Coordinates of C-alpha atoms and ligand atoms in Angstrom, one line a residue:
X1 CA 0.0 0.0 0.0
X2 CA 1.6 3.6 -0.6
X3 CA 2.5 5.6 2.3
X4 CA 1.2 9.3 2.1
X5 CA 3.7 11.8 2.0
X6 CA 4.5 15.0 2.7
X7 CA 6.8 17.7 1.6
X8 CA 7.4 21.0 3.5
X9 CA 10.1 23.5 2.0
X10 CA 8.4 22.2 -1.4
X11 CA 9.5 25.4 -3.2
X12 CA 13.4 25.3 -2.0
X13 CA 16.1 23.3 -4.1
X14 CA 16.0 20.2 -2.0
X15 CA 12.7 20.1 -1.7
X16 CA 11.6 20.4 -5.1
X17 CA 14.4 17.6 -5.9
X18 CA 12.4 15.7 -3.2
X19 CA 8.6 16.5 -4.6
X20 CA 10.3 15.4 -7.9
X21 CA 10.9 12.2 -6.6
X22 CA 8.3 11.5 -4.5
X23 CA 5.8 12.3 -7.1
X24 CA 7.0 9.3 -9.7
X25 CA 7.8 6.9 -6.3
X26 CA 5.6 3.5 -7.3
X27 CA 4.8 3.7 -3.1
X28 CA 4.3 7.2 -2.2
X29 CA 1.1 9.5 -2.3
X30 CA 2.2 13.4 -2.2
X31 CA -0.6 14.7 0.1
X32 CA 1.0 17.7 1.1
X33 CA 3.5 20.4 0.0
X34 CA 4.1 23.2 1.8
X35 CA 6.3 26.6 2.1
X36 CA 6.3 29.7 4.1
X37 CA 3.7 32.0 3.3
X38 CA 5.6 33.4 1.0
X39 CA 5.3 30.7 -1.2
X40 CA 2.0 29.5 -1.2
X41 CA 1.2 31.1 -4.9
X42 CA 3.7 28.8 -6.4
X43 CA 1.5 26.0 -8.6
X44 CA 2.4 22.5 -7.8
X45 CA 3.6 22.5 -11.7
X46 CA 6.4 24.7 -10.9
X47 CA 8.2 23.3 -7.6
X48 CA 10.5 21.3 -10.2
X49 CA 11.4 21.3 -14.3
X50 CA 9.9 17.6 -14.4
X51 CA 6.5 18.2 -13.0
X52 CA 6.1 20.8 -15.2
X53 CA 2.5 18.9 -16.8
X54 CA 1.8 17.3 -13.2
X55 CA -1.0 18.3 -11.0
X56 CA -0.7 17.5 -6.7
X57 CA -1.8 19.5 -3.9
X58 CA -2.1 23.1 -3.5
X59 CA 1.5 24.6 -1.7
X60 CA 0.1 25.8 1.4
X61 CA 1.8 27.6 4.4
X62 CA 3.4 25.4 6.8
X63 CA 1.8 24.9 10.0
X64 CA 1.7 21.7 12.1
X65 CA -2.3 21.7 11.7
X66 CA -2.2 21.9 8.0
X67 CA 0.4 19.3 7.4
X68 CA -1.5 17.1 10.0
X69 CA -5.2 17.8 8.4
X70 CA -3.6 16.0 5.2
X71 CA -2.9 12.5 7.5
X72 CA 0.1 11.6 6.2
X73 CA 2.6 8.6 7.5
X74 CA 5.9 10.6 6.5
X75 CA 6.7 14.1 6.7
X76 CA 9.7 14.9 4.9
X77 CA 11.2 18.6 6.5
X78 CA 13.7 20.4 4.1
X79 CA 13.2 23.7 5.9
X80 CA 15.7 26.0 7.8
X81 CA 16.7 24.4 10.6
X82 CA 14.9 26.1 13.4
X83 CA 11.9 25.3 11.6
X84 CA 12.6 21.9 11.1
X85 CA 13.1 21.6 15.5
X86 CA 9.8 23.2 16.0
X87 CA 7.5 21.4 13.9
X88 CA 9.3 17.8 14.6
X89 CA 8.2 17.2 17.8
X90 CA 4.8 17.9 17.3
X91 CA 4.5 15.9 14.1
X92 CA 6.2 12.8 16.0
X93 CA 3.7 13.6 18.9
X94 CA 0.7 13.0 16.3
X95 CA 2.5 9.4 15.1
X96 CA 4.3 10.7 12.0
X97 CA 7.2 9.5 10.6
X98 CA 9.8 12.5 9.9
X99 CA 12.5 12.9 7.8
X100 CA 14.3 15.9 8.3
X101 CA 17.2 17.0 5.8
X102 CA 17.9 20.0 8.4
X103 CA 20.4 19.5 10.4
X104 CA 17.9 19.8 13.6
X105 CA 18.8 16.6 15.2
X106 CA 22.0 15.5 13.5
X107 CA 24.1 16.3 16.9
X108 CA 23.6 14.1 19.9
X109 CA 24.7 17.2 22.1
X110 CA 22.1 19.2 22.9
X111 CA 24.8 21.8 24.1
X112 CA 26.3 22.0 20.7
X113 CA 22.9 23.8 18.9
X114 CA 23.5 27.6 20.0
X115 CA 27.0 27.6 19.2
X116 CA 26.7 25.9 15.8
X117 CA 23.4 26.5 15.2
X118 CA 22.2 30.1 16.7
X119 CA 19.7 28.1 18.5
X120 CA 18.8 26.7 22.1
X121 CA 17.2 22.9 21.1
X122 CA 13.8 23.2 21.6
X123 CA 13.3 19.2 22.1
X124 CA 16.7 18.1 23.4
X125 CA 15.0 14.8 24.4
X126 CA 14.8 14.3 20.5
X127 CA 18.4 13.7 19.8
X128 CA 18.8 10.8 21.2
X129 CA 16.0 9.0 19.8
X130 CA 16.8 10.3 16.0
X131 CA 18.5 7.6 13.6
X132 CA 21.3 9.7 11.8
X133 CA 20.0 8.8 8.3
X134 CA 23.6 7.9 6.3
X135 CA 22.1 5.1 4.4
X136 CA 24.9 2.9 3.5
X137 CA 26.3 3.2 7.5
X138 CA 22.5 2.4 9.0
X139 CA 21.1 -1.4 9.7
X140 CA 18.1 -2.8 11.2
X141 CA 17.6 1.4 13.2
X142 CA 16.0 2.7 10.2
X143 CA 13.5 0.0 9.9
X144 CA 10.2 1.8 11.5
X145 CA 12.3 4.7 12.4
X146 CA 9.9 7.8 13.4
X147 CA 12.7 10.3 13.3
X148 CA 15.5 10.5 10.7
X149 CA 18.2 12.8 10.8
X150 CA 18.8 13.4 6.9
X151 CA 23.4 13.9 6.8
X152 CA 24.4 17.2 5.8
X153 CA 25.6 17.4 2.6
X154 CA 29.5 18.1 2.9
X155 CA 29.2 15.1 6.0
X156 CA 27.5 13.0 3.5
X157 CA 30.8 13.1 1.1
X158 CA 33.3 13.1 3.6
X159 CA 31.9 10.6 6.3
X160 CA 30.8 8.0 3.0
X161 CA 34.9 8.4 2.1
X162 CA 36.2 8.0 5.5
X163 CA 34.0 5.8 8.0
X164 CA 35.3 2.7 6.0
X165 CA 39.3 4.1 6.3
X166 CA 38.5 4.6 10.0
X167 CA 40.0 1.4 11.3
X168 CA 43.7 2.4 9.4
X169 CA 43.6 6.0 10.4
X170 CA 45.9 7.4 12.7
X171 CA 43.7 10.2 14.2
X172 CA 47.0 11.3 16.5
X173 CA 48.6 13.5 12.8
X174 CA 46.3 16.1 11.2
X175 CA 43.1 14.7 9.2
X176 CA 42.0 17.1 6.3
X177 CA 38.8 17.9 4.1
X178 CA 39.0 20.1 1.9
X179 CA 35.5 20.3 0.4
X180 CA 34.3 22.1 -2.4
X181 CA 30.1 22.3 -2.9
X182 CA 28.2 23.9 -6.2
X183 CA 26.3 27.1 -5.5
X184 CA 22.7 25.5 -5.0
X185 CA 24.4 23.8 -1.2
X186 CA 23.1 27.5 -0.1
X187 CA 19.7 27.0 -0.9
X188 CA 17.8 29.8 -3.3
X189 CA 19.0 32.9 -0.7
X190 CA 19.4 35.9 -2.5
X191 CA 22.3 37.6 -1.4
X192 CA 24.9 39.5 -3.2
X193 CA 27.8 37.1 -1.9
X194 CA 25.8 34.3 -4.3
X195 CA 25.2 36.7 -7.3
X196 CA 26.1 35.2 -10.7
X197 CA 28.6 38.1 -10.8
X198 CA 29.9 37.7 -7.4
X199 CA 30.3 33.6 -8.2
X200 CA 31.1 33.5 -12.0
X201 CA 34.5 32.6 -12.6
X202 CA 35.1 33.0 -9.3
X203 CA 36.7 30.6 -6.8
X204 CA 36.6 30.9 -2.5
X205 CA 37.1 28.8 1.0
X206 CA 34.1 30.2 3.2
X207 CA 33.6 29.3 7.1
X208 CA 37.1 28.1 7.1
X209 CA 37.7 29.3 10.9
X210 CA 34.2 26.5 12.1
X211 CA 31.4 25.4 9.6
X212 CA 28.5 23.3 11.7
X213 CA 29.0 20.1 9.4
X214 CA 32.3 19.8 11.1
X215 CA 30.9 18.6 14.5
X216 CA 28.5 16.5 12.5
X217 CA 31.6 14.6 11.0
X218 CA 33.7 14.5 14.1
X219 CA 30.4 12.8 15.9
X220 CA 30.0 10.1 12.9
X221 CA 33.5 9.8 12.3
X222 CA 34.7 9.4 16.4
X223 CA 37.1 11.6 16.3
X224 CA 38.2 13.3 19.8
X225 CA 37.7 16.9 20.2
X226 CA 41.3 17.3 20.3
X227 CA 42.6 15.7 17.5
X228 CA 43.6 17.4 14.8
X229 CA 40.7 17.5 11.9
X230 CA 40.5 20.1 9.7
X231 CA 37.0 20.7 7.7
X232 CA 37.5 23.7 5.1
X233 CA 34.6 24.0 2.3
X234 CA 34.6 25.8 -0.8
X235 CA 32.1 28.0 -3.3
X236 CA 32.2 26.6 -6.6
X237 CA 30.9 28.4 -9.4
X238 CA 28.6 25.8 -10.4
X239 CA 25.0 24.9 -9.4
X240 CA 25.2 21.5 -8.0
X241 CA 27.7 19.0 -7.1
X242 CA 30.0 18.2 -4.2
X243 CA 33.6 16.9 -4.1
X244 CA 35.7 16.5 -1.2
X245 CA 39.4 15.6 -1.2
X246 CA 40.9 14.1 1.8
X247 CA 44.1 13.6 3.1
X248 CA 44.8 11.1 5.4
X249 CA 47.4 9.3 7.1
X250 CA 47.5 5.4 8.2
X251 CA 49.1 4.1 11.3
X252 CA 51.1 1.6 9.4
X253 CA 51.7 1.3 5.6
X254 CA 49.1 0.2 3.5
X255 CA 48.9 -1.7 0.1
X256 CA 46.2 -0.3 -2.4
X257 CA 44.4 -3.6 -2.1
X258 CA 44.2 -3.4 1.3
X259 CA 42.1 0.0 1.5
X260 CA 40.0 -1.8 -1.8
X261 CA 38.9 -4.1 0.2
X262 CA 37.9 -2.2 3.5
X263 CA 35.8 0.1 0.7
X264 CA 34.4 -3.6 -0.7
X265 CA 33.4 -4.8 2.7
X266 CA 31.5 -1.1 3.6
X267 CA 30.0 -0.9 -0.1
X268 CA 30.3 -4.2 -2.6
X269 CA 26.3 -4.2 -1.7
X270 CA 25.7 -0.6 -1.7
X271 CA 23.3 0.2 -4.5
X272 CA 24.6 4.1 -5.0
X273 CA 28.2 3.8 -4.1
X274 CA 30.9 3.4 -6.4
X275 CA 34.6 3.0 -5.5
X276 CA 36.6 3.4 -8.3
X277 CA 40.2 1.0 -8.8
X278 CA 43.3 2.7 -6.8
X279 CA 44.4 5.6 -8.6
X280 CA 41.3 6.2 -10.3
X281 CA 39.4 9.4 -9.2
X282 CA 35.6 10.8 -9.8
X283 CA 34.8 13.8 -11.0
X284 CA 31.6 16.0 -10.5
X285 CA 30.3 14.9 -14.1
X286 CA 30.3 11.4 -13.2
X287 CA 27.2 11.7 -10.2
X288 CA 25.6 15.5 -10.9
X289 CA 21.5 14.8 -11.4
X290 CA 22.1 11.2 -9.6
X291 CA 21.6 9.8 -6.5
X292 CA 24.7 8.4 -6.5
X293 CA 28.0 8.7 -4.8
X294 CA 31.8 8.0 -6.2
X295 CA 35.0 7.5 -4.4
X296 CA 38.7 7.2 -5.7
X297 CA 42.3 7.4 -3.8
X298 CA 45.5 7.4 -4.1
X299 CA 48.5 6.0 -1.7
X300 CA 51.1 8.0 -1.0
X301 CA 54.2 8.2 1.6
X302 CA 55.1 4.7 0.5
X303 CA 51.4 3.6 2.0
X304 CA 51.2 5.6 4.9
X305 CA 49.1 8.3 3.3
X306 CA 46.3 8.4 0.9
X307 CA 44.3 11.2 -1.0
X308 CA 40.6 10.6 -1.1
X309 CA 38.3 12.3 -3.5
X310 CA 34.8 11.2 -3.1
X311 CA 31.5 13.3 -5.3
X312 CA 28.3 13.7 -4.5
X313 CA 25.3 16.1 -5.9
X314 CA 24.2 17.9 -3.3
X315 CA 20.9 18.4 -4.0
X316 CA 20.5 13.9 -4.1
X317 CA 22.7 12.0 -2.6
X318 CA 23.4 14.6 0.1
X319 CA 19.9 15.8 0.1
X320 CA 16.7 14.5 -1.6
X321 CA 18.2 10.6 -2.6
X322 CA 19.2 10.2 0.7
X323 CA 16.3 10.8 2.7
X324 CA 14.2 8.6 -0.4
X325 CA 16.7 5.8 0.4
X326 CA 16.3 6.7 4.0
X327 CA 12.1 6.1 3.6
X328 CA 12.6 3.6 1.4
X329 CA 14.3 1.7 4.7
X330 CA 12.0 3.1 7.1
X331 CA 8.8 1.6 5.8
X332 CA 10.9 -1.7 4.1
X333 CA 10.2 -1.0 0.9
X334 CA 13.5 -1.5 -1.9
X335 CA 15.6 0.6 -0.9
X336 CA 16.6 1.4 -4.6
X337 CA 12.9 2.3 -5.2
X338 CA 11.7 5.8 -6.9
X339 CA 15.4 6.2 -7.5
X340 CA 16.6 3.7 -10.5
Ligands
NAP401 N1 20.9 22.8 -0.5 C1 21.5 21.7 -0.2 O1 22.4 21.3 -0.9 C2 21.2 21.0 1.1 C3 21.7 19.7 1.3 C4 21.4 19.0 2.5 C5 20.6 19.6 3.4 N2 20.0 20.8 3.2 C6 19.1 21.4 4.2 O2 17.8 21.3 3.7 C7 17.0 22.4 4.2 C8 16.5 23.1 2.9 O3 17.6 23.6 2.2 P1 17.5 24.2 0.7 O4 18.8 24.5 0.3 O5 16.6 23.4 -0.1 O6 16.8 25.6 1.1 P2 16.0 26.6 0.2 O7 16.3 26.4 -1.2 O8 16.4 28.0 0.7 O9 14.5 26.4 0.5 C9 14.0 26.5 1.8 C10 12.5 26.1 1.9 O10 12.0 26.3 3.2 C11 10.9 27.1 3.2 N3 10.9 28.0 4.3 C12 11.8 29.0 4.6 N4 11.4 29.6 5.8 C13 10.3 28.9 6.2 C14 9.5 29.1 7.4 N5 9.7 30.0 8.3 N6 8.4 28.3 7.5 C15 8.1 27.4 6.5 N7 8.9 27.1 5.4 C16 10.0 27.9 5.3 C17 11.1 27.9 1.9 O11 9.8 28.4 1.5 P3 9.7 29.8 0.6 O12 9.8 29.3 -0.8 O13 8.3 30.2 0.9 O14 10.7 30.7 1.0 C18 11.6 26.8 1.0 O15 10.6 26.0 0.5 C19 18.0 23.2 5.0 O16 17.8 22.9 6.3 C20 19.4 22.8 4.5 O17 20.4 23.0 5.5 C21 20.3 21.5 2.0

């Protein structure tokens, strides 16, 4: 039976990737999109190029009543993220699912949301109980799961690179991400800082002194507070994509087939994650408008080092694919469905 769905932050890059794919899903039932108020006169048409001819429900303002007069099972939240830690609790209260792609309940530390996030947790209970959504890494957890915690998208990249390296790394000599994300990771603000002419042929590193997806990957990855990680992203003057080169270093040498098969034992089943043969490395090309993700590396330091480049688009795998796979788990359907 389909599973009625919900999509608030409808009119917003990841969530009209999201109503996109929800809308052709063989087992989901859009009842509801919503926006802020401001964007209640978009048509349902217009929240994505490929729904251009489609006809769904009306975008309404959000507000828990409204999303909860629709009765859905699965509310999915890609709204700013004080929005998303209001309206959870009282969706989860009413026995919906959510999937949130905020990063609202990503961090098990309660103490870390006003410094990272500007914001005192309204429902610090919350964190505990959410399943941190990053597909490939989650068993049996997501199965009936009534709160996901959608990755962000740099974490998604970095943490799908270097969770399966983890039992090699020497975490004691500096770790370092150097991350570089397509314009659209900002959402559709309109600031003069992501003006065409500001961003066109145009390169920077932004939030290099603390971004909030670096506690998010210290968490996931288990690495101590003081050990020297170092997250820096990057503006690319493109609209979507992600790709994040690492450079690590091993607590012993390595052989090439070595770190192949620690990437084969996290991923051989994996249905969206490629790992390409040492020395081969992805590029952006090879994953933009897919939910898929691609990882290469090269040893260096006669094995004791390694560069990692993994891609991702931002807007699917690190957004919208992810928290599709993420239902899919939740109500054990394939996970590959709505997304092949
Ligand atoms: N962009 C990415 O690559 C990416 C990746 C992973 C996770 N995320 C996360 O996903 C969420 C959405 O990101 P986005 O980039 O898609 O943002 P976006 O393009 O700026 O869209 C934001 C959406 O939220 C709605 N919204 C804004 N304020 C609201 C309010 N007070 N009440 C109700 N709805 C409100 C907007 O409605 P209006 O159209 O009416 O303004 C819009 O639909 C964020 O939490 C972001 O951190 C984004």
């Amino acid at each position: 039976m389909k599973k009625r769905v919900s999509i608030a932050g409808a009119t917003g890059y990841s969530g009209g990737e999201l109503t996109a794919l929800l809308f052709k899903h063989p087992s989901a039932e859009i009842v509801g999109v919503f926006s802020s108020a401001s964007g209640k006169e978009t048509p349902f048409g217009r929240l994505h190029p490929s729904l251009r001819k489609s006809q769904g429900p009306p975008v309404l303002p959000l507000s828990a009543e409204a999303v909860l007069g629709a009765s859905p099972d699965a509310v999915f939240l890609a709204t700013p993220n004080e929005v998303s830690a209001e309206i959870a609790p009282v969706l989860l209260e009413a026995g919906v699912t959510v999937i949130d792609l905020a990063g609202s309940f990503r961090l098990r530390d309660a103490a870390a949301y006003p410094g990272w996030y500007g914001f005192a947790h309204p429902a610090p209970a919350l964190l505990g109980q959410a399943v941190y959504g990053l597909t490939e890494w989650c068993g049996e957890e997501l199965r009936g799961a009534r709160l996901v915690a959608n990755p962000g998208c740099y974490p998604t990249s970095v943490l799908l690179a270097l969770k399966p390296l983890r039992p090699f790394l020497d975490l004691s000599l500096p770790l370092v991400c150097d991350s570089k994300s397509g314009v659209s990771g900002a959402g559709k603000k309109s600031d003069l800082a992501f003006s065409f002419t500001e961003l066109a042929g145009n390169f920077k590193a932004y939030g290099v002194s603390g971004h909030r997806h670096e506690p998010e990957m210290r968490q996931e990855l288990g690495v101590p507070a003081d050990a020297p990680f170092s997250f820096v992203p990057h503006l690319l003057p493109v609209a979507r994509g992600i790709l994040s080169t690492m450079h690590v270093t091993f607590a012993r040498a390595v052989t090439g087939a070595e770190v192949s098969a620690l990437f084969d034992a996290s991923y051989s089943s994996a249905p969206f994650v490629s790992v390409l043969p040492e020395g081969s490395l992805p590029e952006l090309a090879d994953v933009v408008q897919t939910p898929r993700a691609a990882i290469g590396f090269v040893l260096k330091g006669g094995g004791r080092r390694a560069v990692v480049v993994s891609v991702i688009d931002n807007l699917l795998k690190g957004a919208a694919s992810q928290a599709v796979q993420n239902f899919n788990r939740v109500f054990s359907f394939d996970e590959k469905e709505g997304l092949s």
